[in-house]
PDB file of C-alpha atoms in Angstrom:
ATOM      1  CA  MET A1161     300.629 -56.205-162.560  1.00 36.00           C
ATOM      2  CA  ARG A1162     303.091 -53.666-161.837  1.00 39.00           C
ATOM      3  CA  ARG A1163     302.159 -50.682-163.839  1.00 37.00           C
ATOM      4  CA  ARG A1164     298.710 -51.282-162.817  1.00 36.00           C
ATOM      5  CA  ASP A1165     299.677 -51.506-159.188  1.00 38.00           C
ATOM      6  CA  PHE A1166     301.049 -47.996-159.847  1.00 37.00           C
ATOM      7  CA  LEU A1167     298.177 -46.365-161.744  1.00 36.00           C
ATOM      8  CA  TYR A1168     296.417 -47.454-158.562  1.00 35.00           C
ATOM      9  CA  ALA A1169     298.611 -45.765-156.323  1.00 38.00           C
ATOM     10  CA  LEU A1170     298.494 -42.669-158.523  1.00 38.00           C
ATOM     11  CA  SER A1171     294.720 -43.532-158.238  1.00 39.00           C
ATOM     12  CA  ALA A1172     294.814 -43.248-154.301  1.00 38.00           C
ATOM     13  CA  SER A1173     296.357 -39.637-154.372  1.00 39.00           C
ATOM     14  CA  GLY A1174     294.098 -38.115-157.005  1.00 41.00           C
ATOM     15  CA  PHE A1175     296.133 -38.657-160.475  1.00 38.00           C
ATOM     16  CA  MET A1176     293.657 -41.102-162.034  1.00 37.00           C
ATOM     17  CA  ASN A1177     291.081 -39.223-162.260  1.00 37.00           C
ATOM     18  CA  PHE A1178     293.072 -37.372-164.622  1.00 35.00           C
ATOM     19  CA  VAL A1179     295.460 -39.500-166.372  1.00 39.00           C
ATOM     20  CA  ASN A1180     294.878 -42.770-168.403  1.00 40.00           C
ATOM     21  CA  VAL A1181     297.086 -45.560-169.094  1.00 40.00           C
ATOM     22  CA  ARG A1182     299.199 -44.042-171.602  1.00 40.00           C
ATOM     23  CA  GLY A1183     299.484 -40.872-169.868  1.00 42.00           C
ATOM     24  CA  ALA A1184     297.310 -38.331-171.944  1.00 42.00           C
ATOM     25  CA  MET A1185     295.231 -35.672-170.093  1.00 42.00           C
ATOM     26  CA  PRO A1186     291.867 -35.490-170.734  1.00 48.00           C
ATOM     27  CA  SER A1187     289.787 -32.479-170.576  1.00 54.00           C
ATOM     28  CA  ASN A1188     288.909 -31.261-167.676  1.00 62.00           C
ATOM     29  CA  PRO A1189     289.198 -27.736-165.463  1.00 61.00           C
ATOM     30  CA  LYS A1190     291.890 -28.945-162.567  1.00 78.00           C
ATOM     31  CA  ALA A1191     294.041 -30.633-165.893  1.00 84.00           C
ATOM     32  CA  ASP A1192     296.562 -27.990-165.401  1.00 85.00           C
ATOM     33  CA  GLU A1193     297.387 -28.648-161.913  1.00 86.00           C
ATOM     34  CA  MET A1194     297.498 -32.524-162.228  1.00 86.00           C
ATOM     35  CA  LYS A1195     299.826 -31.959-165.631  1.00 85.00           C
ATOM     36  CA  ARG A1196     302.071 -30.299-162.946  1.00 86.00           C
ATOM     37  CA  ARG A1197     302.289 -32.597-160.342  1.00 83.00           C
ATOM     38  CA  LEU A1198     302.541 -35.617-162.879  1.00 83.00           C
ATOM     39  CA  GLU A1199     305.549 -33.503-164.320  1.00 85.00           C
ATOM     40  CA  GLU A1200     306.441 -32.712-160.607  1.00 86.00           C
ATOM     41  CA  MET A1201     306.579 -36.667-160.202  1.00 84.00           C
ATOM     42  CA  ARG A1202     308.443 -37.512-163.123  1.00 87.00           C
ATOM     43  CA  ALA A1203     311.064 -35.289-162.238  1.00 88.00           C
ATOM     44  CA  LYS A1204     311.259 -36.633-158.968  1.00 89.00           C
ATOM     45  CA  ALA A1205     311.649 -40.230-160.413  1.00 90.00           C
ATOM     46  CA  LEU A1206     314.417 -38.976-162.889  1.00 90.00           C
ATOM     47  CA  ALA A1207     316.052 -37.846-160.125  1.00 92.00           C
ATOM     48  CA  ALA A1208     315.954 -40.541-158.332  1.00 92.00           C
ATOM     49  CA  PHE A1209     317.189 -42.804-161.364  1.00 95.00           C
ATOM     50  CA  PRO A1210     320.569 -43.849-160.621  1.00 96.00           C
ATOM     51  CA  PHE A1211     322.481 -44.483-163.953  1.00 97.00           C
ATOM     52  CA  GLU A1212     324.052 -41.983-166.334  1.00 97.00           C
ATOM     53  CA  VAL A1213     321.810 -40.631-169.156  1.00 97.00           C
ATOM     54  CA  ILE A1214     323.613 -39.049-172.623  1.00 97.00           C
ATOM     55  CA  LYS A1215     321.689 -37.394-174.726  1.00 97.00           C
ATOM     56  CA  THR A1216     322.739 -37.304-178.507  1.00 97.00           C
ATOM     57  CA  PRO A1217     320.978 -36.186-181.675  1.00 97.00           C
ATOM     58  CA  GLY A1218     318.380 -38.671-182.707  1.00 97.00           C
ATOM     59  CA  ASN A1219     320.080 -39.262-186.278  1.00 96.00           C
ATOM     60  CA  MET A1220     323.253 -40.055-184.833  1.00 97.00           C
ATOM     61  CA  VAL A1221     322.259 -42.239-181.709  1.00 97.00           C
ATOM     62  CA  LEU A1222     323.348 -45.313-183.443  1.00 97.00           C
ATOM     63  CA  LYS A1223     326.749 -44.259-184.210  1.00 97.00           C
ATOM     64  CA  GLU A1224     326.519 -43.529-180.565  1.00 98.00           C
ATOM     65  CA  TRP A1225     325.846 -46.414-178.880  1.00 98.00           C
ATOM     66  CA  GLU A1226     328.058 -48.196-181.077  1.00 97.00           C
ATOM     67  CA  GLY A1227     331.255 -46.073-180.049  1.00 97.00           C
ATOM     68  CA  LEU A1228     329.550 -46.188-175.804  1.00 97.00           C
ATOM     69  CA  LYS A1229     329.464 -50.199-176.277  1.00 95.00           C
ATOM     70  CA  SER A1230     333.357 -50.110-175.967  1.00 92.00           C
ATOM     71  CA  ALA A1231     334.022 -47.563-173.563  1.00 94.00           C
ATOM     72  CA  GLY A1232     334.163 -49.020-170.243  1.00 93.00           C
ATOM     73  CA  ARG A1233     331.128 -47.038-169.033  1.00 94.00           C
ATOM     74  CA  GLY A1234     328.428 -49.934-168.341  1.00 96.00           C
ATOM     75  CA  VAL A1235     326.099 -51.357-171.202  1.00 98.00           C
ATOM     76  CA  PRO A1236     324.467 -48.525-173.210  1.00 98.00           C
ATOM     77  CA  ILE A1237     320.737 -48.587-174.200  1.00 98.00           C
ATOM     78  CA  VAL A1238     319.061 -46.345-176.583  1.00 98.00           C
ATOM     79  CA  ILE A1239     315.650 -44.973-174.934  1.00 96.00           C
ATOM     80  CA  GLY A1240     314.362 -42.457-177.131  1.00 95.00           C
ATOM     81  CA  ASP A1241     313.073 -38.596-176.406  1.00 96.00           C
ATOM     82  CA  ASP A1242     312.343 -36.615-173.411  1.00 95.00           C
ATOM     83  CA  GLU A1243     308.486 -38.628-172.962  1.00 94.00           C
ATOM     84  CA  ALA A1244     310.129 -41.810-173.346  1.00 96.00           C
ATOM     85  CA  LEU A1245     313.029 -41.392-170.504  1.00 96.00           C
ATOM     86  CA  ALA A1246     310.407 -39.514-168.230  1.00 94.00           C
ATOM     87  CA  ARG A1247     308.438 -43.018-168.692  1.00 94.00           C
ATOM     88  CA  LEU A1248     310.867 -45.303-168.256  1.00 95.00           C
ATOM     89  CA  THR A1249     311.844 -43.640-164.815  1.00 95.00           C
ATOM     90  CA  GLU A1250     308.453 -44.192-163.489  1.00 92.00           C
ATOM     91  CA  PRO A1251     309.664 -47.643-161.712  1.00 93.00           C
ATOM     92  CA  PHE A1252     311.815 -45.301-159.767  1.00 92.00           C
ATOM     93  CA  SER A1253     309.289 -42.837-158.218  1.00 90.00           C
ATOM     94  CA  GLU A1254     308.268 -43.041-154.823  1.00 87.00           C
ATOM     95  CA  GLN A1255     304.688 -44.138-155.938  1.00 83.00           C
ATOM     96  CA  TRP A1256     305.832 -47.453-157.431  1.00 86.00           C
ATOM     97  CA  LEU A1257     304.636 -50.167-155.179  1.00 83.00           C
ATOM     98  CA  GLU A1258     306.747 -52.991-155.863  1.00 81.00           C
ATOM     99  CA  LYS A1259     310.341 -52.318-155.943  1.00 83.00           C
ATOM    100  CA  ARG A1260     312.528 -55.601-156.187  1.00 91.00           C
ATOM    101  CA  ASN A1261     316.024 -55.581-156.247  1.00 94.00           C
ATOM    102  CA  VAL A1262     318.206 -56.618-159.302  1.00 97.00           C
ATOM    103  CA  ALA A1263     319.750 -59.467-157.298  1.00 97.00           C
ATOM    104  CA  GLU A1264     316.011 -61.079-156.409  1.00 97.00           C
ATOM    105  CA  VAL A1265     315.157 -60.287-160.238  1.00 98.00           C
ATOM    106  CA  LEU A1266     318.122 -62.121-161.297  1.00 98.00           C
ATOM    107  CA  SER A1267     317.992 -64.981-159.325  1.00 98.00           C
ATOM    108  CA  ILE A1268     314.635 -65.925-160.540  1.00 98.00           C
ATOM    109  CA  ALA A1269     315.621 -65.777-163.788  1.00 98.00           C
ATOM    110  CA  ASP A1270     318.648 -67.764-163.191  1.00 98.00           C
ATOM    111  CA  GLY A1271     315.830 -70.660-162.429  1.00 98.00           C
ATOM    112  CA  LEU A1272     313.820 -70.237-165.710  1.00 98.00           C
ATOM    113  CA  ARG A1273     314.462 -71.917-169.424  1.00 98.00           C
ATOM    114  CA  HIS A1274     313.260 -70.417-172.329  1.00 98.00           C
ATOM    115  CA  PRO A1275     310.589 -70.395-173.781  1.00 98.00           C
ATOM    116  CA  GLU A1276     309.237 -73.347-171.298  1.00 98.00           C
ATOM    117  CA  SER A1277     309.401 -71.114-168.315  1.00 98.00           C
ATOM    118  CA  LEU A1278     307.209 -68.385-170.033  1.00 98.00           C
ATOM    119  CA  ALA A1279     304.833 -71.071-171.357  1.00 97.00           C
ATOM    120  CA  ALA A1280     303.979 -71.883-167.708  1.00 98.00           C
ATOM    121  CA  HIS A1281     303.749 -68.704-166.781  1.00 97.00           C
ATOM    122  CA  ARG A1282     301.308 -67.911-169.869  1.00 96.00           C
ATOM    123  CA  ASN A1283     299.642 -70.798-168.841  1.00 94.00           C
ATOM    124  CA  ALA A1284     299.277 -70.146-165.280  1.00 96.00           C
ATOM    125  CA  GLU A1285     297.910 -66.318-166.619  1.00 94.00           C
ATOM    126  CA  LYS A1286     295.406 -68.174-168.353  1.00 91.00           C
ATOM    127  CA  ALA A1287     293.928 -70.201-165.880  1.00 92.00           C
ATOM    128  CA  ARG A1288     293.495 -67.480-163.241  1.00 92.00           C
ATOM    129  CA  ALA A1289     291.595 -65.229-166.233  1.00 88.00           C
ATOM    130  CA  LEU A1290     289.567 -68.220-166.909  1.00 89.00           C
ATOM    131  CA  GLU A1291     288.654 -68.598-163.206  1.00 91.00           C
ATOM    132  CA  THR A1292     288.000 -65.007-163.144  1.00 89.00           C
ATOM    133  CA  LEU A1293     285.592 -65.366-166.245  1.00 86.00           C
ATOM    134  CA  ARG A1294     283.853 -68.471-165.010  1.00 86.00           C
ATOM    135  CA  GLN A1295     283.044 -66.600-161.276  1.00 90.00           C
ATOM    136  CA  GLY A1296     281.448 -63.971-163.077  1.00 87.00           C
ATOM    137  CA  PHE A1297     279.870 -65.558-166.362  1.00 84.00           C
ATOM    138  CA  ASP A1298     276.416 -64.667-167.205  1.00 83.00           C
ATOM    139  CA  ALA A1299     275.051 -66.611-170.286  1.00 76.00           C
ATOM    140  CA  LYS A1300     272.198 -64.160-170.767  1.00 76.00           C
ATOM    141  CA  LEU A1301     274.925 -61.345-171.442  1.00 76.00           C
ATOM    142  CA  LEU A1302     276.461 -63.351-174.212  1.00 76.00           C
ATOM    143  CA  GLY A1303     273.294 -64.354-175.854  1.00 80.00           C
ATOM    144  CA  GLY A1304     272.705 -67.747-174.257  1.00 85.00           C
ATOM    145  CA  LYS A1305     276.218 -69.098-174.937  1.00 85.00           C
ATOM    146  CA  SER A1306     277.700 -71.442-172.599  1.00 87.00           C
ATOM    147  CA  PHE A1307     280.725 -71.066-170.686  1.00 83.00           C
ATOM    148  CA  GLU A1308     282.893 -73.389-172.893  1.00 87.00           C
ATOM    149  CA  GLU A1309     281.518 -71.736-176.033  1.00 85.00           C
ATOM    150  CA  VAL A1310     282.509 -68.522-175.006  1.00 79.00           C
ATOM    151  CA  VAL A1311     286.304 -69.941-174.074  1.00 81.00           C
ATOM    152  CA  LYS A1312     286.802 -71.659-177.712  1.00 81.00           C
ATOM    153  CA  GLU A1313     285.687 -68.495-179.054  1.00 77.00           C
ATOM    154  CA  LEU A1314     288.316 -66.344-176.844  1.00 75.00           C
ATOM    155  CA  ASP A1315     291.357 -69.398-177.199  1.00 78.00           C
ATOM    156  CA  VAL A1316     291.496 -68.995-180.811  1.00 77.00           C
ATOM    157  CA  GLY A1317     295.264 -68.111-181.821  1.00 87.00           C
ATOM    158  CA  PRO A1318     296.644 -66.458-185.273  1.00 94.00           C
ATOM    159  CA  GLU A1319     296.806 -68.308-188.092  1.00 96.00           C
ATOM    160  CA  VAL A1320     299.789 -69.865-189.622  1.00 97.00           C
ATOM    161  CA  GLY A1321     298.989 -68.693-193.047  1.00 97.00           C
ATOM    162  CA  SER A1322     300.498 -68.662-196.266  1.00 97.00           C
ATOM    163  CA  TRP A1323     304.057 -67.672-196.535  1.00 98.00           C
ATOM    164  CA  PRO A1324     304.336 -64.081-197.987  1.00 97.00           C
ATOM    165  CA  ALA A1325     306.131 -63.329-201.243  1.00 96.00           C
ATOM    166  CA  ASP A1326     307.454 -59.959-199.674  1.00 95.00           C
ATOM    167  CA  ALA A1327     308.299 -60.464-196.249  1.00 95.00           C
ATOM    168  CA  PRO A1328     307.344 -57.532-193.974  1.00 94.00           C
ATOM    169  CA  SER A1329     310.356 -55.424-192.519  1.00 89.00           C
ATOM    170  CA  ALA A1330     310.770 -54.652-188.768  1.00 87.00           C
ATOM    171  CA  PRO A1331     310.796 -50.702-188.217  1.00 91.00           C
ATOM    172  CA  GLY A1332     314.812 -50.883-187.248  1.00 95.00           C
ATOM    173  CA  LEU A1333     315.334 -48.694-184.003  1.00 97.00           C
ATOM    174  CA  SER A1334     311.851 -47.571-183.456  1.00 97.00           C
ATOM    175  CA  VAL A1335     312.131 -46.233-179.959  1.00 97.00           C
ATOM    176  CA  VAL A1336     314.247 -43.112-181.744  1.00 97.00           C
ATOM    177  CA  MET A1337     311.412 -43.181-184.532  1.00 96.00           C
ATOM    178  CA  ASP A1338     308.542 -40.188-184.526  1.00 94.00           C
ATOM    179  CA  PHE A1339     306.196 -42.220-186.381  1.00 88.00           C
ATOM    180  CA  ARG A1340     303.956 -39.292-187.394  1.00 91.00           C
ATOM    181  CA  THR A1341     307.103 -38.286-189.811  1.00 93.00           C
ATOM    182  CA  GLY A1342     309.019 -41.077-190.390  1.00 90.00           C
ATOM    183  CA  ALA A1343     311.987 -39.643-189.395  1.00 95.00           C
ATOM    184  CA  PRO A1344     314.311 -39.919-185.849  1.00 96.00           C
ATOM    185  CA  VAL A1345     313.251 -37.424-182.833  1.00 97.00           C
ATOM    186  CA  GLU A1346     315.678 -34.502-182.318  1.00 97.00           C
ATOM    187  CA  ALA A1347     317.085 -35.935-179.384  1.00 97.00           C
ATOM    188  CA  ALA A1348     317.623 -39.084-177.887  1.00 98.00           C
ATOM    189  CA  HIS A1349     318.838 -40.472-174.848  1.00 98.00           C
ATOM    190  CA  ILE A1350     321.145 -43.399-174.169  1.00 98.00           C
ATOM    191  CA  VAL A1351     321.420 -44.995-170.344  1.00 98.00           C
ATOM    192  CA  LEU A1352     323.982 -46.592-168.989  1.00 98.00           C
ATOM    193  CA  ILE A1353     323.457 -49.862-166.954  1.00 98.00           C
ATOM    194  CA  PRO A1354     326.826 -50.423-164.431  1.00 97.00           C
ATOM    195  CA  THR A1355     327.011 -54.386-165.404  1.00 97.00           C
ATOM    196  CA  ASP A1356     328.859 -56.324-168.249  1.00 95.00           C
ATOM    197  CA  ASP A1357     325.839 -58.346-169.349  1.00 98.00           C
ATOM    198  CA  TRP A1358     323.267 -56.712-171.122  1.00 98.00           C
ATOM    199  CA  THR A1359     320.905 -59.240-171.007  1.00 98.00           C
ATOM    200  CA  THR A1360     320.221 -58.005-167.364  1.00 98.00           C
ATOM    201  CA  ILE A1361     318.987 -54.851-168.441  1.00 98.00           C
ATOM    202  CA  PRO A1362     315.340 -55.443-167.935  1.00 98.00           C
ATOM    203  CA  ALA A1363     316.128 -55.978-163.994  1.00 98.00           C
ATOM    204  CA  HIS A1364     318.106 -52.986-163.767  1.00 98.00           C
ATOM    205  CA  LEU A1365     315.319 -50.586-164.783  1.00 97.00           C
ATOM    206  CA  ARG A1366     312.293 -52.508-163.264  1.00 96.00           C
ATOM    207  CA  TRP A1367     311.011 -53.293-166.794  1.00 97.00           C
ATOM    208  CA  GLY A1368     307.884 -55.100-167.027  1.00 96.00           C
ATOM    209  CA  GLY A1369     305.093 -56.822-165.463  1.00 95.00           C
ATOM    210  CA  TRP A1370     301.995 -55.112-166.634  1.00 93.00           C
ATOM    211  CA  ASN A1371     299.411 -56.128-168.624  1.00 92.00           C
ATOM    212  CA  SER A1372     300.543 -58.932-171.200  1.00 95.00           C
ATOM    213  CA  CYS A1373     304.212 -57.558-170.839  1.00 97.00           C
ATOM    214  CA  PRO A1374     305.873 -60.664-168.797  1.00 97.00           C
ATOM    215  CA  PRO A1375     308.010 -59.320-165.381  1.00 97.00           C
ATOM    216  CA  SER A1376     311.368 -58.824-165.707  1.00 98.00           C
ATOM    217  CA  GLU A1377     312.905 -61.947-165.231  1.00 98.00           C
ATOM    218  CA  TYR A1378     311.321 -63.806-168.147  1.00 98.00           C
ATOM    219  CA  HIS A1379     312.692 -60.696-170.401  1.00 98.00           C
ATOM    220  CA  VAL A1380     316.153 -61.610-168.706  1.00 98.00           C
ATOM    221  CA  ALA A1381     315.923 -65.363-169.859  1.00 98.00           C
ATOM    222  CA  ALA A1382     314.234 -64.746-173.037  1.00 98.00           C
ATOM    223  CA  LEU A1383     317.326 -62.156-174.318  1.00 98.00           C
ATOM    224  CA  ARG A1384     319.759 -64.808-172.948  1.00 98.00           C
ATOM    225  CA  SER A1385     317.918 -67.872-174.529  1.00 98.00           C
ATOM    226  CA  TRP A1386     318.100 -65.696-178.003  1.00 98.00           C
ATOM    227  CA  ARG A1387     321.616 -64.492-177.636  1.00 98.00           C
ATOM    228  CA  ASP A1388     322.570 -68.220-176.933  1.00 98.00           C
ATOM    229  CA  ARG A1389     321.013 -69.250-180.175  1.00 98.00           C
ATOM    230  CA  TYR A1390     320.867 -65.927-182.732  1.00 98.00           C
ATOM    231  CA  GLY A1391     323.630 -63.833-181.726  1.00 98.00           C
ATOM    232  CA  VAL A1392     320.943 -61.293-180.415  1.00 98.00           C
ATOM    233  CA  GLU A1393     321.632 -57.688-178.637  1.00 98.00           C
ATOM    234  CA  LEU A1394     319.314 -54.980-177.117  1.00 98.00           C
ATOM    235  CA  VAL A1395     319.952 -52.001-178.796  1.00 98.00           C
ATOM    236  CA  GLY A1396     316.888 -49.762-177.552  1.00 98.00           C
ATOM    237  CA  MET A1397     313.907 -49.842-175.452  1.00 98.00           C
ATOM    238  CA  ASN A1398     311.444 -47.244-174.096  1.00 96.00           C
ATOM    239  CA  PHE A1399     308.046 -47.938-171.317  1.00 95.00           C
ATOM    240  CA  ASP A1400     306.448 -50.374-173.673  1.00 97.00           C
ATOM    241  CA  THR A1401     308.800 -51.476-176.808  1.00 98.00           C
ATOM    242  CA  LEU A1402     311.996 -53.708-177.050  1.00 98.00           C
ATOM    243  CA  ASN A1403     314.018 -53.359-180.391  1.00 98.00           C
ATOM    244  CA  LEU A1404     316.651 -56.178-180.726  1.00 98.00           C
ATOM    245  CA  ARG A1405     319.277 -56.703-183.353  1.00 98.00           C
ATOM    246  CA  ALA A1406     319.806 -60.626-184.558  1.00 98.00           C
ATOM    247  CA  LYS A1407     323.349 -61.753-185.655  1.00 98.00           C
ATOM    248  CA  SER A1408     321.941 -64.655-187.270  1.00 98.00           C
ATOM    249  CA  ALA A1409     318.798 -65.949-188.782  1.00 98.00           C
ATOM    250  CA  PRO A1410     316.775 -69.046-188.509  1.00 98.00           C
ATOM    251  CA  ARG A1411     318.011 -71.119-191.607  1.00 98.00           C
ATOM    252  CA  THR A1412     314.603 -72.851-192.567  1.00 98.00           C
ATOM    253  CA  ARG A1413     311.087 -72.336-192.521  1.00 98.00           C
ATOM    254  CA  ASP A1414     310.269 -74.591-189.777  1.00 98.00           C
ATOM    255  CA  GLU A1415     312.732 -72.751-187.427  1.00 98.00           C
ATOM    256  CA  ALA A1416     311.445 -69.326-188.402  1.00 98.00           C
ATOM    257  CA  LEU A1417     307.651 -70.728-187.473  1.00 98.00           C
ATOM    258  CA  ALA A1418     308.783 -72.016-184.558  1.00 98.00           C
ATOM    259  CA  LEU A1419     310.543 -69.021-183.536  1.00 98.00           C
ATOM    260  CA  ALA A1420     307.523 -66.975-184.441  1.00 98.00           C
ATOM    261  CA  ARG A1421     305.502 -68.996-182.285  1.00 98.00           C
ATOM    262  CA  GLU A1422     307.894 -68.544-179.516  1.00 98.00           C
ATOM    263  CA  GLN A1423     307.638 -64.783-180.009  1.00 98.00           C
ATOM    264  CA  HIS A1424     304.123 -64.300-180.195  1.00 98.00           C
ATOM    265  CA  ALA A1425     303.937 -66.305-176.828  1.00 97.00           C
ATOM    266  CA  TYR A1426     306.229 -63.712-175.599  1.00 98.00           C
ATOM    267  CA  CYS A1427     304.853 -60.789-176.917  1.00 98.00           C
ATOM    268  CA  GLY A1428     301.320 -61.380-178.952  1.00 96.00           C
ATOM    269  CA  ASP A1429     300.838 -57.875-180.061  1.00 96.00           C
ATOM    270  CA  ILE A1430     303.305 -58.366-182.792  1.00 97.00           C
ATOM    271  CA  VAL A1431     301.314 -60.740-184.553  1.00 97.00           C
ATOM    272  CA  ASP A1432     297.750 -59.990-182.778  1.00 95.00           C
ATOM    273  CA  GLN A1433     298.110 -56.426-183.710  1.00 94.00           C
ATOM    274  CA  GLY A1434     300.639 -56.212-185.947  1.00 96.00           C
ATOM    275  CA  VAL A1435     301.805 -58.954-189.210  1.00 97.00           C
ATOM    276  CA  GLY A1436     298.705 -61.090-188.576  1.00 96.00           C
ATOM    277  CA  THR A1437     300.258 -64.460-188.885  1.00 98.00           C
ATOM    278  CA  PHE A1438     303.048 -66.683-188.148  1.00 98.00           C
ATOM    279  CA  SER A1439     303.849 -67.044-191.534  1.00 98.00           C
ATOM    280  CA  ALA A1440     304.325 -63.410-192.392  1.00 98.00           C
ATOM    281  CA  LEU A1441     306.634 -63.174-188.773  1.00 98.00           C
ATOM    282  CA  ALA A1442     308.534 -65.910-189.570  1.00 98.00           C
ATOM    283  CA  ALA A1443     309.378 -64.404-192.970  1.00 98.00           C
ATOM    284  CA  ALA A1444     310.198 -61.014-191.314  1.00 98.00           C
ATOM    285  CA  LEU A1445     312.585 -63.112-189.070  1.00 98.00           C
ATOM    286  CA  MET A1446     314.746 -64.845-191.949  1.00 98.00           C
ATOM    287  CA  SER A1447     314.757 -61.555-193.802  1.00 97.00           C
ATOM    288  CA  ASP A1448     315.314 -58.756-191.324  1.00 96.00           C
ATOM    289  CA  HIS A1449     317.928 -58.644-188.587  1.00 97.00           C
ATOM    290  CA  TRP A1450     315.951 -56.270-186.291  1.00 98.00           C
ATOM    291  CA  TRP A1451     313.325 -57.676-183.662  1.00 98.00           C
ATOM    292  CA  TYR A1452     310.643 -55.761-182.607  1.00 97.00           C
ATOM    293  CA  PHE A1453     308.512 -56.131-179.700  1.00 98.00           C
ATOM    294  CA  TRP A1454     305.764 -54.147-178.476  1.00 97.00           C
ATOM    295  CA  TRP A1455     303.222 -54.414-175.598  1.00 97.00           C
ATOM    296  CA  ASP A1456     299.866 -52.611-175.749  1.00 90.00           C
TER     297      ASP A1456
END
């Protein structure tokens, strides 16, 4: 998992004694020094970031993004505030261990078929996780339960649930929202990617491949499939979030439920830590043109 590999590299250089996965700085006498070094690392990563960055007022960013789409300067993508930009540039740091080039990622993406390829990827992940669990399994630590009983408990997915009277709404362009206030951040960034194919943005930004967030090529394949089926476009992203906007919605509840299951396989947290049931997500997909993905 590439983000974890990155953290392992930081650990080797002394960072991980002070920096957790979300970048918070725990109390420590050396925290100020570690924070300084982290900021220095991020500054170098930003200096190595090969794309044009435009800063704009947060409440004007969507209008600016719309204008840049036809400016001939590349494909625009809304990033968020200064912290979001710094986190997004981490894969361009010297400490980042895996640096696949864009052509390599896109070559793999060209051979994928979404959602079938993603399902195969998830099944392979599950098989590896079960083997790891089997090797370290100790029934005494789990109340005498058998390995099969534990696996059955872990393998429970979301419920379909009842169709909601009021569909939950997506948060829109959440990457520029300050969730403490509910208002846009004061200043946001737009990155211009030198391509005429916006679905390749995850490959250009080396995005994905940590925790349950799929590697870049699976994002490219998913975006291409949703573009062709629902007229989706990628509007915003930060280090753990994607904001998509769809031109068309599922036409029936059955289609919406199938799409909800597909999106849950892609990003389980939108249901498991979000709307709770497949029906709730399906209802949202039929009523809201914004799609939201977030990986813990």
